[in-house]
Coordinates of C-alpha atoms in Angstrom, one line a residue:
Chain A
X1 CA -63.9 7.9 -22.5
X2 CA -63.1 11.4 -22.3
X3 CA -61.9 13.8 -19.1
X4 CA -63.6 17.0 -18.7
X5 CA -60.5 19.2 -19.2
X6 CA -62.2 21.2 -15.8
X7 CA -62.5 18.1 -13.7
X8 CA -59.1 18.2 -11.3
X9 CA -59.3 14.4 -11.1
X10 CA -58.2 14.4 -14.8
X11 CA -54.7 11.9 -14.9
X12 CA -53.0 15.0 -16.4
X13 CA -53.0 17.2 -13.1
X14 CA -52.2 13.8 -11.4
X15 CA -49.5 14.8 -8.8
X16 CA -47.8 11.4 -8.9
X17 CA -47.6 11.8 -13.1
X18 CA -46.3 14.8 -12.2
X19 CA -43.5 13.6 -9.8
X20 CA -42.8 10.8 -12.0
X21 CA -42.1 13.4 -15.0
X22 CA -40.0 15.6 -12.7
X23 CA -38.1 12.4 -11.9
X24 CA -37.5 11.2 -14.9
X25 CA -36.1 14.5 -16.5
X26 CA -33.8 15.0 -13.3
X27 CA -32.1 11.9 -14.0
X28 CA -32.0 12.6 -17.7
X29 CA -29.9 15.4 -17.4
X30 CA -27.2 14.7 -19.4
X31 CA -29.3 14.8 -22.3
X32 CA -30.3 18.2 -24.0
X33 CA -33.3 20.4 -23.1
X34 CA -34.9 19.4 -26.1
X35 CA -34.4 15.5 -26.2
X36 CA -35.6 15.9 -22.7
X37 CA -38.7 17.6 -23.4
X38 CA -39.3 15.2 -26.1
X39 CA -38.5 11.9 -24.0
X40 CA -41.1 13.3 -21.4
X41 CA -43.9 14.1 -23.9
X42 CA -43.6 11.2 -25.3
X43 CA -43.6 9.2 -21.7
X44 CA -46.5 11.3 -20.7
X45 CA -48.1 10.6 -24.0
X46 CA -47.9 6.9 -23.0
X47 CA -49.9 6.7 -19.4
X48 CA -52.5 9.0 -21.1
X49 CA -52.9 6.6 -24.3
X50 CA -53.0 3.8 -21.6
X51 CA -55.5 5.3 -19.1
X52 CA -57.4 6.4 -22.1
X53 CA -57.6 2.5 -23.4
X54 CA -58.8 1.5 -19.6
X55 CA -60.2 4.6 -17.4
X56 CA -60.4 2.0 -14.3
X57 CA -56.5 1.3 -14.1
X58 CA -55.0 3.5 -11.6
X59 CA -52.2 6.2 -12.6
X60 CA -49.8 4.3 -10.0
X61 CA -50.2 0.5 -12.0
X62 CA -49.0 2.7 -15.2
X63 CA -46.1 4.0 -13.4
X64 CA -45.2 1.1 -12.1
X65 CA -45.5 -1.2 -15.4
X66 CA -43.2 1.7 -16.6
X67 CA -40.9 1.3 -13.8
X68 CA -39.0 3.9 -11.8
X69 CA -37.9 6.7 -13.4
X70 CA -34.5 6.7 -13.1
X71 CA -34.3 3.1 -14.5
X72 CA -36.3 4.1 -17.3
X73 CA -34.3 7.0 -17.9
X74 CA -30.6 5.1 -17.7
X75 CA -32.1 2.9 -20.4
X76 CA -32.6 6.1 -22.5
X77 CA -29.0 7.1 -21.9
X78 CA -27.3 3.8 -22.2
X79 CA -28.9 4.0 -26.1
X80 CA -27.6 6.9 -26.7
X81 CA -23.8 5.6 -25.0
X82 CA -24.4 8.4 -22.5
X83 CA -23.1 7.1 -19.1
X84 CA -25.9 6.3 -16.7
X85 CA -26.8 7.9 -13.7
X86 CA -26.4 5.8 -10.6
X87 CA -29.9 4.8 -9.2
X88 CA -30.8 6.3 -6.1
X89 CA -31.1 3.6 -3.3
X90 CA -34.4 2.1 -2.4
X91 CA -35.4 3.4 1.2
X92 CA -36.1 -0.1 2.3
X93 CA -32.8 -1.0 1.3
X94 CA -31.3 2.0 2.9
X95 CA -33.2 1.3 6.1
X96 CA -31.9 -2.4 5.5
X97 CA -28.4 -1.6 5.6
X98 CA -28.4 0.7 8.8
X99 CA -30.7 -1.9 10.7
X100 CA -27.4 -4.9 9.2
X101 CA -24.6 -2.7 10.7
X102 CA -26.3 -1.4 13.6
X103 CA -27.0 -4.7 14.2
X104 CA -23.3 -5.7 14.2
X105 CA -22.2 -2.9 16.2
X106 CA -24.1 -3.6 19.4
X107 CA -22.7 -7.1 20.1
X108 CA -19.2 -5.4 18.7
X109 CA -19.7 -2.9 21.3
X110 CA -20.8 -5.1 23.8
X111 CA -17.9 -7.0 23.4
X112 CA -15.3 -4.5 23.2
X113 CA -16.2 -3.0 26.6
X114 CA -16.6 -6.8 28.2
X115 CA -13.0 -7.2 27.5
X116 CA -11.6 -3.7 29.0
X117 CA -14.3 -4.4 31.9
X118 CA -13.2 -8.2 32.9
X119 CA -9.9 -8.4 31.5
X120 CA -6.9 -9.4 31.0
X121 CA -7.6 -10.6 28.0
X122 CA -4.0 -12.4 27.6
X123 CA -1.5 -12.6 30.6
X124 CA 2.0 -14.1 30.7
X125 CA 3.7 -13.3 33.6
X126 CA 3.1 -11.3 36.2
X127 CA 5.3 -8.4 36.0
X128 CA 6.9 -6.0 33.1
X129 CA 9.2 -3.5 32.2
X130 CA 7.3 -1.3 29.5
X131 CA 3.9 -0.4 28.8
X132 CA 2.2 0.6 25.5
X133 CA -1.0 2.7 25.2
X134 CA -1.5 3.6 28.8
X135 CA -0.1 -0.2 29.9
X136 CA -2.9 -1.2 28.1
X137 CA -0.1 -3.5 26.8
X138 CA 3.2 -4.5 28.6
X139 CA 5.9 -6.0 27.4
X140 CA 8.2 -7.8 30.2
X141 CA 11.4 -7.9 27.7
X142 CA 13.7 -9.3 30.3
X143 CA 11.6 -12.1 30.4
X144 CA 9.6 -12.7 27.4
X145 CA 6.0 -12.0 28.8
X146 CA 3.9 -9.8 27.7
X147 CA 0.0 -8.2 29.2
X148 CA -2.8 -7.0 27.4
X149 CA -5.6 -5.8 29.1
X150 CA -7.0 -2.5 30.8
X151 CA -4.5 -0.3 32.0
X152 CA -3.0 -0.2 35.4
X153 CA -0.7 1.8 37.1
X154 CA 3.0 2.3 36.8
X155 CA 4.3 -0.5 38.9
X156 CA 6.7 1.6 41.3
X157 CA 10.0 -0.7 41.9
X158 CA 10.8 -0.8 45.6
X159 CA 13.9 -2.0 47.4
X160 CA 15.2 -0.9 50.8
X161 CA 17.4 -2.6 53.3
X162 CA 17.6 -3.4 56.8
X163 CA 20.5 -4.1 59.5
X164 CA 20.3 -6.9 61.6
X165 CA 22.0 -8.4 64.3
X166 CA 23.7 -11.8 64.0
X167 CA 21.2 -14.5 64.7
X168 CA 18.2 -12.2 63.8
X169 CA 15.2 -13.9 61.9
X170 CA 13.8 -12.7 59.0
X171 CA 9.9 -13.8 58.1
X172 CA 8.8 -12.8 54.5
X173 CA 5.3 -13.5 53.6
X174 CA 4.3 -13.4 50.2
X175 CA 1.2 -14.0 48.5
X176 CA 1.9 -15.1 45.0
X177 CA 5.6 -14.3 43.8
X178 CA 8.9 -15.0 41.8
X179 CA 11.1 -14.7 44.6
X180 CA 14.8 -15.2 44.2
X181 CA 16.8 -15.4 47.7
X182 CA 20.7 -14.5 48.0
X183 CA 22.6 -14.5 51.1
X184 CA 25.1 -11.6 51.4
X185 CA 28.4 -11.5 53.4
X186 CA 27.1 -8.2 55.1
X187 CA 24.9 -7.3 57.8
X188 CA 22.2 -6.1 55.6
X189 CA 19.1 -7.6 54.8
X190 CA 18.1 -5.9 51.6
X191 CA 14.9 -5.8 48.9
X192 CA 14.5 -5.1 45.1
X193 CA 10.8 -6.0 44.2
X194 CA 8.1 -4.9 41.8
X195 CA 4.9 -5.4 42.1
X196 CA 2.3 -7.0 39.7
X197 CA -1.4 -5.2 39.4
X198 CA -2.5 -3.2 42.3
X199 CA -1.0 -3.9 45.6
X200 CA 0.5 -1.7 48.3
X201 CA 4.3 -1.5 48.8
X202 CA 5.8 -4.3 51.9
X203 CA 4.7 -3.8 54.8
X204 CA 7.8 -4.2 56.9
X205 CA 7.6 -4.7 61.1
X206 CA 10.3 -4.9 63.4
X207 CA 10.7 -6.8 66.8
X208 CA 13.8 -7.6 69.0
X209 CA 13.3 -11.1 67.3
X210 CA 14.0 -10.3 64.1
X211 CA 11.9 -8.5 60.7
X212 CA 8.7 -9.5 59.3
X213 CA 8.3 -8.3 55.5
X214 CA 5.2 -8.6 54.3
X215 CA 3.9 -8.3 50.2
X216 CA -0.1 -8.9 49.8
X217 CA -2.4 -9.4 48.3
X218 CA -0.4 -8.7 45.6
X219 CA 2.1 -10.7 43.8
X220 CA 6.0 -10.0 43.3
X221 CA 9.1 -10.1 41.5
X222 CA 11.4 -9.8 44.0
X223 CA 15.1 -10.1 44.6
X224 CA 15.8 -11.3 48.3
X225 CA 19.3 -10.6 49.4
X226 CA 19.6 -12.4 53.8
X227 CA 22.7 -12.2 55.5
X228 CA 24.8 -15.1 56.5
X229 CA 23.5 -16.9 59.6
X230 CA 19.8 -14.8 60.0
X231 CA 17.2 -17.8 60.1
X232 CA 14.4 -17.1 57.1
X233 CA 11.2 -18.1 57.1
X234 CA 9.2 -17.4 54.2
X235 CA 5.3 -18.3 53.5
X236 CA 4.1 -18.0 49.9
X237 CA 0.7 -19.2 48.0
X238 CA 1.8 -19.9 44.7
X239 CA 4.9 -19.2 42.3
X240 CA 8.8 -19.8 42.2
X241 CA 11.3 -19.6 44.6
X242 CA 15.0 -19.4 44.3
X243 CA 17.1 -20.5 46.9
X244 CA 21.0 -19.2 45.6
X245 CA 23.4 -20.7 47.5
X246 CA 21.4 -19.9 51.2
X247 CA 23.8 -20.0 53.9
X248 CA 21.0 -19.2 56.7
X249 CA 18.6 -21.5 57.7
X250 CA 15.5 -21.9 56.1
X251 CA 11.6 -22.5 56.8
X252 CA 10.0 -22.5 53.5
X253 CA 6.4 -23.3 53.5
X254 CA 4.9 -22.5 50.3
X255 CA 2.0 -23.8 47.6
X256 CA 1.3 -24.3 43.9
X257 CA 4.6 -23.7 42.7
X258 CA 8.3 -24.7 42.3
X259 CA 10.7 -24.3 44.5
X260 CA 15.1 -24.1 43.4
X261 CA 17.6 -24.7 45.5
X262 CA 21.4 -24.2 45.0
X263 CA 23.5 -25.3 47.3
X264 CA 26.8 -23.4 48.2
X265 CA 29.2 -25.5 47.4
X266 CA 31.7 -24.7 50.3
X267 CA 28.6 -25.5 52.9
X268 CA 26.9 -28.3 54.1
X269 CA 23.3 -28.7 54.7
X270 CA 20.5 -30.9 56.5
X271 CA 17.6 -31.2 54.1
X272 CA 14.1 -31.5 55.2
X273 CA 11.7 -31.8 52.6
X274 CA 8.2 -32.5 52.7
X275 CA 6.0 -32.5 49.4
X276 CA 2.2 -33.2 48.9
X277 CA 1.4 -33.9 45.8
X278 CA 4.5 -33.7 43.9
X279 CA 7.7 -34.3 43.4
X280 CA 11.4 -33.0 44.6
X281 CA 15.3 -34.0 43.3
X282 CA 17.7 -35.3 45.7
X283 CA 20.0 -33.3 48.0
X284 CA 22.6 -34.8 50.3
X285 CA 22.3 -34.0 53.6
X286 CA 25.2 -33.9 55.7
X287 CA 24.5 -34.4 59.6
X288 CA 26.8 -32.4 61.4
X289 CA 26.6 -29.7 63.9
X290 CA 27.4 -26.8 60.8
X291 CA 25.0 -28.0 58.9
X292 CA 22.5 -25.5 57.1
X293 CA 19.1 -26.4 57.8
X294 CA 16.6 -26.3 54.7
X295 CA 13.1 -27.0 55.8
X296 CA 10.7 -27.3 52.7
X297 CA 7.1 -28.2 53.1
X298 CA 6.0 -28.1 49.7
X299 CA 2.1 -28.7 48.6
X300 CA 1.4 -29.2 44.4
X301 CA 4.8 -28.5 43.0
X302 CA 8.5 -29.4 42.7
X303 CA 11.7 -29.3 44.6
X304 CA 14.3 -28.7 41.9
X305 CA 17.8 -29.0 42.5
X306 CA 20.0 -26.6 40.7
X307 CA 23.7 -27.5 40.4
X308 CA 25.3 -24.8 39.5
X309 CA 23.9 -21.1 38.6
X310 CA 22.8 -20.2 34.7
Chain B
X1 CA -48.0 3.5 -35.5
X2 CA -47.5 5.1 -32.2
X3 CA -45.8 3.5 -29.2
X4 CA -48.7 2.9 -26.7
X5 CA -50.0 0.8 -30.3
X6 CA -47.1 -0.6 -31.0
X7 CA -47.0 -2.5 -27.3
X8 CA -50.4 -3.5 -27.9
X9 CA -49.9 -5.0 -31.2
X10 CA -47.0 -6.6 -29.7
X11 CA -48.9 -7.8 -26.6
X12 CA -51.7 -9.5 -28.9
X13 CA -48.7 -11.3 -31.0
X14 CA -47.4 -12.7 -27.7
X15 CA -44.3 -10.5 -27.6
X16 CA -44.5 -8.2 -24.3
X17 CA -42.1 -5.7 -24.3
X18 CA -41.7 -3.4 -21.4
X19 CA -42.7 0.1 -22.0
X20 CA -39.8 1.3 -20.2
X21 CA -37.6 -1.0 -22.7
X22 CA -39.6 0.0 -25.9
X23 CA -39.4 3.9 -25.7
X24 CA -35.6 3.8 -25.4
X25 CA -35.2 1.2 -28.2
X26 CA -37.5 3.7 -30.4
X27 CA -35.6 6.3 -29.8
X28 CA -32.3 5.0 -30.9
X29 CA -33.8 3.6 -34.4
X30 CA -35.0 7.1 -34.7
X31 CA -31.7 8.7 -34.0
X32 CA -30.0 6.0 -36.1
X33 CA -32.6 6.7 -39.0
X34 CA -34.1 3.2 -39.1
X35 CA -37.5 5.2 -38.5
X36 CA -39.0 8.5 -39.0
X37 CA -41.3 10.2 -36.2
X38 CA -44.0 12.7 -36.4
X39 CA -45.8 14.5 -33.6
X40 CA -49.3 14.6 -34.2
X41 CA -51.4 17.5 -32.5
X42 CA -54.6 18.5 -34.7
X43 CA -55.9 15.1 -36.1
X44 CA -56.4 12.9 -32.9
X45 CA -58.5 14.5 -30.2
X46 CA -56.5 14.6 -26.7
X47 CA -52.6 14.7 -26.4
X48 CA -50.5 14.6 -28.7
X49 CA -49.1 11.1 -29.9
X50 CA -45.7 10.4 -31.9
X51 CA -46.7 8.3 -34.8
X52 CA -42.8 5.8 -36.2
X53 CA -42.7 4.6 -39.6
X54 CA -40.2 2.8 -41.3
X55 CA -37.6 4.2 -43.4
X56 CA -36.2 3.0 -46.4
X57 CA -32.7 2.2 -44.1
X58 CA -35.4 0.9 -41.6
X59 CA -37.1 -1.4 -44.5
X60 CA -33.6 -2.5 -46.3
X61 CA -32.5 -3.0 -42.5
X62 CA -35.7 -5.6 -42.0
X63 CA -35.7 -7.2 -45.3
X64 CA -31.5 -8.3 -44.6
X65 CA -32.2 -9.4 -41.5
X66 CA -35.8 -11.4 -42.6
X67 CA -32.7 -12.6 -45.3
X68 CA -30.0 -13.7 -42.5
X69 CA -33.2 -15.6 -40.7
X70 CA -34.2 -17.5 -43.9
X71 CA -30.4 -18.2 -44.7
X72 CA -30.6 -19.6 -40.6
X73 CA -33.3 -21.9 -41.1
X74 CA -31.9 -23.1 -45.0
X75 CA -28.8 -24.5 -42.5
X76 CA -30.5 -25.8 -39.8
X77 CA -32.9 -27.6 -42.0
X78 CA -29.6 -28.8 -44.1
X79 CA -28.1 -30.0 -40.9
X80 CA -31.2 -31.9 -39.6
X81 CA -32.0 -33.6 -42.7
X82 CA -28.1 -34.8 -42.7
X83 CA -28.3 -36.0 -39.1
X84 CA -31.9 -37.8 -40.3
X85 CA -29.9 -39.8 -43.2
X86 CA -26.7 -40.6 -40.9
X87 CA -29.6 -42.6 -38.6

């Protein structure tokens, strides 16, 4: 069969010949102009010497059976030990790709902003001493515990004192806590605290009776200084307390936690000690007039008894 | 011969070749002198076709390897016939 050279349906003025060719010498640019032009008459001369043999195949199936240009053309080069070009990607592989990672990066997203929404991620401990990208993380050196999680505020230290008078009670009620309780020879009853995670500063009422210091919700690291002889009373949820060598009385009701007790060694005390679901050490209680009174009701935790201070 | 012949003649001897393998392979044996090619223009009607023909380095290069092959099969024959015997 012959083409009528007028007819535009003629596979020579095919446009996808024609992109093929244009393919194919693009990626056989390493190669001369003239070894070009040859390589692409001769291709050419090909898918007309096959459409000539069968008119009814399609100018695509030719391509095709040829394969893509570029391919073609690397095999060209790697024969004459040119180095190849790189193939250009597939589309469908390109599209692919994008669709793999994207697909990653939503749950990775997802994720990332769960943690910094709900957090912490990791807690030990309650408080710290330095933080690290915005207290994203904060490391409590002092005590080995260390926060990562969304930022928070600069915990602001606090510590005050009060006078009282001889015989003046002092109620502390704390939510959650690591509360260490002196007595000092003065007068003064006196704070050192910081707090853990957002909570306002002790609220701190007076009466005739005695002080009321109050730290919640939030929890505390706190050092308690009472004077000699002012009765304490202190109501906790959960956490440690320290009782060094109290020479007040003492009404400790507290929950979830351990409770230490060092007694002076120059005093004598009356223990009362009361736990639910738990356990305490022995203390020897001396009955006597002087004696100290320690009054623990404890509920899930331990009454530990310190001998001597570390 | 020209390419779009040679595939065919390959094809009907069971031997298919990928065009895009074939043209390249040409090529090289040209550039290497194993064959000689011609354009022709005037005597075919249509495009133009590039007709390969052996050389004589193309026809000394077939005839030692058509040599290597017979010395091939000599051996293997040699080794099966010695394999037959030791059974």
């Amino acid at each position: 069969m012959s083409y009528d050279s007028k007819n535009e349906s003629h596979p020579k003025n095919d446009p996808r010949l024609d992109r093929y060719l244009d393919s194919l010498e693009r990626a056989l640019r390493p190669l001369s102009v003239s070894d070009r032009s040859e390589i692409i008459t001769e291709i050419k001369s090909h898918v007309l010497s096959a459409l000539e043999r069968d008119p009814s195949s399609p100018v695509r199936d030719v391509l095709s059976a040829l394969g893509e240009p570029e391919v073609v053309a690397n095999r060209y080069l790697i024969e004459r030990k040119v180095k190849p070009v790189k193939p250009p990607v597939s589309p469908i592989v390109k599209w692919l790709v994008i669709g793999f990672l994207g697909t990653l990066a939503i749950p990775f997203l997802f994720l990332t902003i769960a943690i910094f929404r709900f957090a912490p991620m990791f807690s030990w401990g309650q408080l710290r001493d330095n933080g690290f990208l915005g207290y994203s993380i904060e490391i409590d050196g002092r005590d080995e515990k260390v926060r990562i999680g969304p930022s928070r505020s600069q915990p602001e230290p606090f510590s005050g004192e009060r006078t009282l008078e001889e015989g003046q009670k002092v109620s502390l009620n704390l939510s959650y806590g690591d509360i260490e309780i002196k007595t000092t020879s003065d007068s003064e009853f006196k704070w050192d605290c910081v707090l853990a995670g957002d909570g306002a500063g002790p609220k701190i009422e007076e009466s005739d009776d005695g002080l009321s210091f109050t730290i919640a919700p939030a929890s505390a690291k706190c050092l308690i200084q009472v004077p000699r002889l002012s009765p304490l009373k202190l109501v906790g949820s959960a956490g440690t307390v320290k009782l060094s060598e109290p020479g007040f009385d003492v009404d400790l009701s507290w929950q979830n936690g351990l409770v230490k007790i060092l007694p002076a060694k120059d005093l004598t005390y009356t223990f009362d000690l009361k736990v639910t679901n738990g356990r305490t050490d022995e203390f020897l209680s001396t009955e006597g007039g002087k004696s100290i009174q320690i009054k623990v009701q404890l509920e899930n935790g331990y009454i530990e008894k310190i001998e001597e201070e570390k | 011969m020209y390419g779009f012949e040679l595939i065919e003649t390959l094809s009907e001897a069971n031997l298919e070749v990928k065009e895009g393998t074939l043209y390249p392979l040409m090529n090289r044996m040209n550039a290497e002198g194993l064959l000689s090619a011609v354009w022709e223009t005037d005597t075919l009607k249509g495009h133009p076709r590039k007709f390969y023909s052996l050389t004589r380095q193309g026809q000394n290069a077939i005839q030692d390897m058509s040599d290597e092959f017979d010395d091939m099969i000599r051996i293997y024959r040699r080794l099966a016939k010695g394999r037959e015997e030791d059974k």
